[in-house]
Tab-separated table of C-alpha atoms in Angstrom:
chain	number	residue	atom	x	y	z
A	468	UNK	CA	127.816	-39.078	42.714
A	469	UNK	CA	124.367	-37.472	43.190
A	470	UNK	CA	124.213	-33.514	43.646
A	471	UNK	CA	123.069	-33.819	47.348
A	472	UNK	CA	125.897	-35.804	48.256
A	473	UNK	CA	128.459	-33.594	46.384
A	474	UNK	CA	127.072	-30.624	47.916
A	475	UNK	CA	127.366	-31.937	51.438
A	476	UNK	CA	131.051	-33.242	50.659
A	477	UNK	CA	131.846	-29.815	49.391
A	478	UNK	CA	130.353	-27.986	52.402
A	479	UNK	CA	132.211	-30.373	54.757
A	480	UNK	CA	135.517	-30.092	53.010
A	481	UNK	CA	135.308	-26.290	52.606
A	482	UNK	CA	134.392	-25.955	56.447
A	483	UNK	CA	137.457	-28.283	57.244
A	484	UNK	CA	139.670	-26.059	55.368
A	485	UNK	CA	138.446	-23.117	57.405
A	486	UNK	CA	138.643	-24.863	60.549
A	487	UNK	CA	142.190	-26.463	60.305
A	488	UNK	CA	143.412	-23.083	58.666
A	489	UNK	CA	142.483	-21.182	61.852
A	490	UNK	CA	143.776	-23.802	64.099
A	491	UNK	CA	147.204	-23.857	62.586
A	492	UNK	CA	147.425	-20.199	63.295
A	493	UNK	CA	145.750	-20.357	66.767
A	494	UNK	CA	143.111	-17.967	65.403
A	495	UNK	CA	140.592	-20.516	66.582
A	496	UNK	CA	137.192	-20.058	64.981
A	497	UNK	CA	134.590	-22.778	66.200
A	498	UNK	CA	133.854	-25.815	64.080
A	499	UNK	CA	130.304	-24.371	63.890
A	500	UNK	CA	131.488	-21.085	62.675
A	501	UNK	CA	133.436	-22.951	60.064
A	502	UNK	CA	130.394	-24.770	58.967
A	503	UNK	CA	128.386	-21.739	58.534
A	504	UNK	CA	131.203	-20.212	56.270
A	505	UNK	CA	131.513	-23.537	54.337
A	506	UNK	CA	127.589	-23.702	53.890
A	507	UNK	CA	127.609	-20.137	52.693
A	508	UNK	CA	130.347	-20.355	50.300
A	509	UNK	CA	129.239	-23.550	48.764
A	510	UNK	CA	125.581	-22.417	48.621
A	511	UNK	CA	126.505	-19.212	46.986
A	512	UNK	CA	128.584	-21.044	44.420
A	513	UNK	CA	125.927	-23.524	43.636
A	514	UNK	CA	123.244	-20.739	43.327
A	515	UNK	CA	125.577	-18.880	40.966
A	516	UNK	CA	125.918	-22.081	38.867
A	517	UNK	CA	122.283	-22.558	38.843
A	518	UNK	CA	121.773	-19.140	37.464
A	519	UNK	CA	123.908	-20.032	34.540
A	520	UNK	CA	126.849	-18.025	35.195
A	521	UNK	CA	130.207	-18.537	33.489
A	522	UNK	CA	132.670	-20.779	35.337
A	523	UNK	CA	135.070	-17.865	36.359
A	524	UNK	CA	132.116	-16.223	38.141
A	525	UNK	CA	131.081	-19.446	39.841
A	526	UNK	CA	134.586	-19.696	41.366
A	527	UNK	CA	134.903	-15.857	42.067
A	528	UNK	CA	131.516	-14.910	43.441
A	529	UNK	CA	131.972	-16.883	47.007
A	530	UNK	CA	135.263	-15.335	47.975
A	531	UNK	CA	134.101	-12.235	49.463
A	532	UNK	CA	131.476	-14.119	51.503
A	533	UNK	CA	133.924	-16.478	52.843
A	534	UNK	CA	136.484	-13.478	53.582
A	535	UNK	CA	133.920	-11.353	55.366
A	536	UNK	CA	132.497	-14.215	57.379
A	537	UNK	CA	136.063	-15.078	58.443
A	538	UNK	CA	136.895	-11.528	59.542
A	539	UNK	CA	133.690	-11.540	61.582
A	540	UNK	CA	134.218	-14.619	63.186
A	541	UNK	CA	137.888	-14.197	63.782
A	542	UNK	CA	137.473	-10.851	65.548
A	543	UNK	CA	141.358	-10.240	65.021
A	544	UNK	CA	143.283	-7.486	63.479
A	545	UNK	CA	143.495	-7.358	59.708
A	546	UNK	CA	146.991	-8.943	59.510
A	547	UNK	CA	145.869	-11.982	61.428
A	548	UNK	CA	142.775	-12.268	59.432
A	549	UNK	CA	144.860	-11.985	56.059
A	550	UNK	CA	147.469	-14.713	57.108
A	551	UNK	CA	144.674	-17.068	58.263
A	552	UNK	CA	142.843	-16.537	55.013
A	553	UNK	CA	145.990	-17.164	52.837
A	554	UNK	CA	146.799	-20.304	55.172
A	555	UNK	CA	142.890	-21.465	54.556
A	556	UNK	CA	143.451	-20.865	50.709
A	557	UNK	CA	146.666	-23.042	50.780
A	558	UNK	CA	144.623	-25.929	52.672
A	559	UNK	CA	141.638	-25.606	50.391
A	560	UNK	CA	144.045	-25.926	47.385
A	561	UNK	CA	145.699	-29.010	48.832
A	562	UNK	CA	142.478	-30.578	49.534
A	563	UNK	CA	141.037	-29.857	46.016
A	564	UNK	CA	144.118	-31.433	44.422
A	565	UNK	CA	143.982	-34.606	46.371
A	566	UNK	CA	140.215	-34.909	45.851
A	567	UNK	CA	140.280	-34.043	42.151
A	568	UNK	CA	143.388	-36.341	41.332
A	569	UNK	CA	142.494	-39.332	43.565
A	570	UNK	CA	138.706	-39.181	43.676
A	571	UNK	CA	137.700	-37.121	40.662
A	572	UNK	CA	135.823	-34.939	42.781
A	573	UNK	CA	135.662	-31.393	41.168
A	574	UNK	CA	133.149	-29.578	42.914
A	575	UNK	CA	135.523	-27.599	45.140
A	576	UNK	CA	137.041	-25.749	42.193
A	577	UNK	CA	134.991	-26.555	39.292
A	578	UNK	CA	136.947	-24.922	36.612
A	579	UNK	CA	140.115	-26.538	37.804
A	580	UNK	CA	139.950	-30.376	36.884
A	581	UNK	CA	142.950	-32.442	37.235
A	582	UNK	CA	141.821	-35.597	35.670
């Protein structure tokens, strides 16, 4: 799979986890907001990788950006944001497990390969 397709697929799947996670808890971020978060998080991870950072940093760096953007878009109390973010991380992990195991797609969490 070429890099551009992997990048777009990563953005879509990341945005999907943010959108569905917020929908599950009625925190309702808009789909365009989920795509902004997905694009920002994946782009920052890709940039960190391009700069030659170690894999743990590539995985770690995007987290604060996703957390901050979710907090700003939700405009909800801290506990609602925290519960929403934990739900999103759970969904993100399930999506990663499925994509990694069945499709050998590891761009969501590069350091965590299942195949």
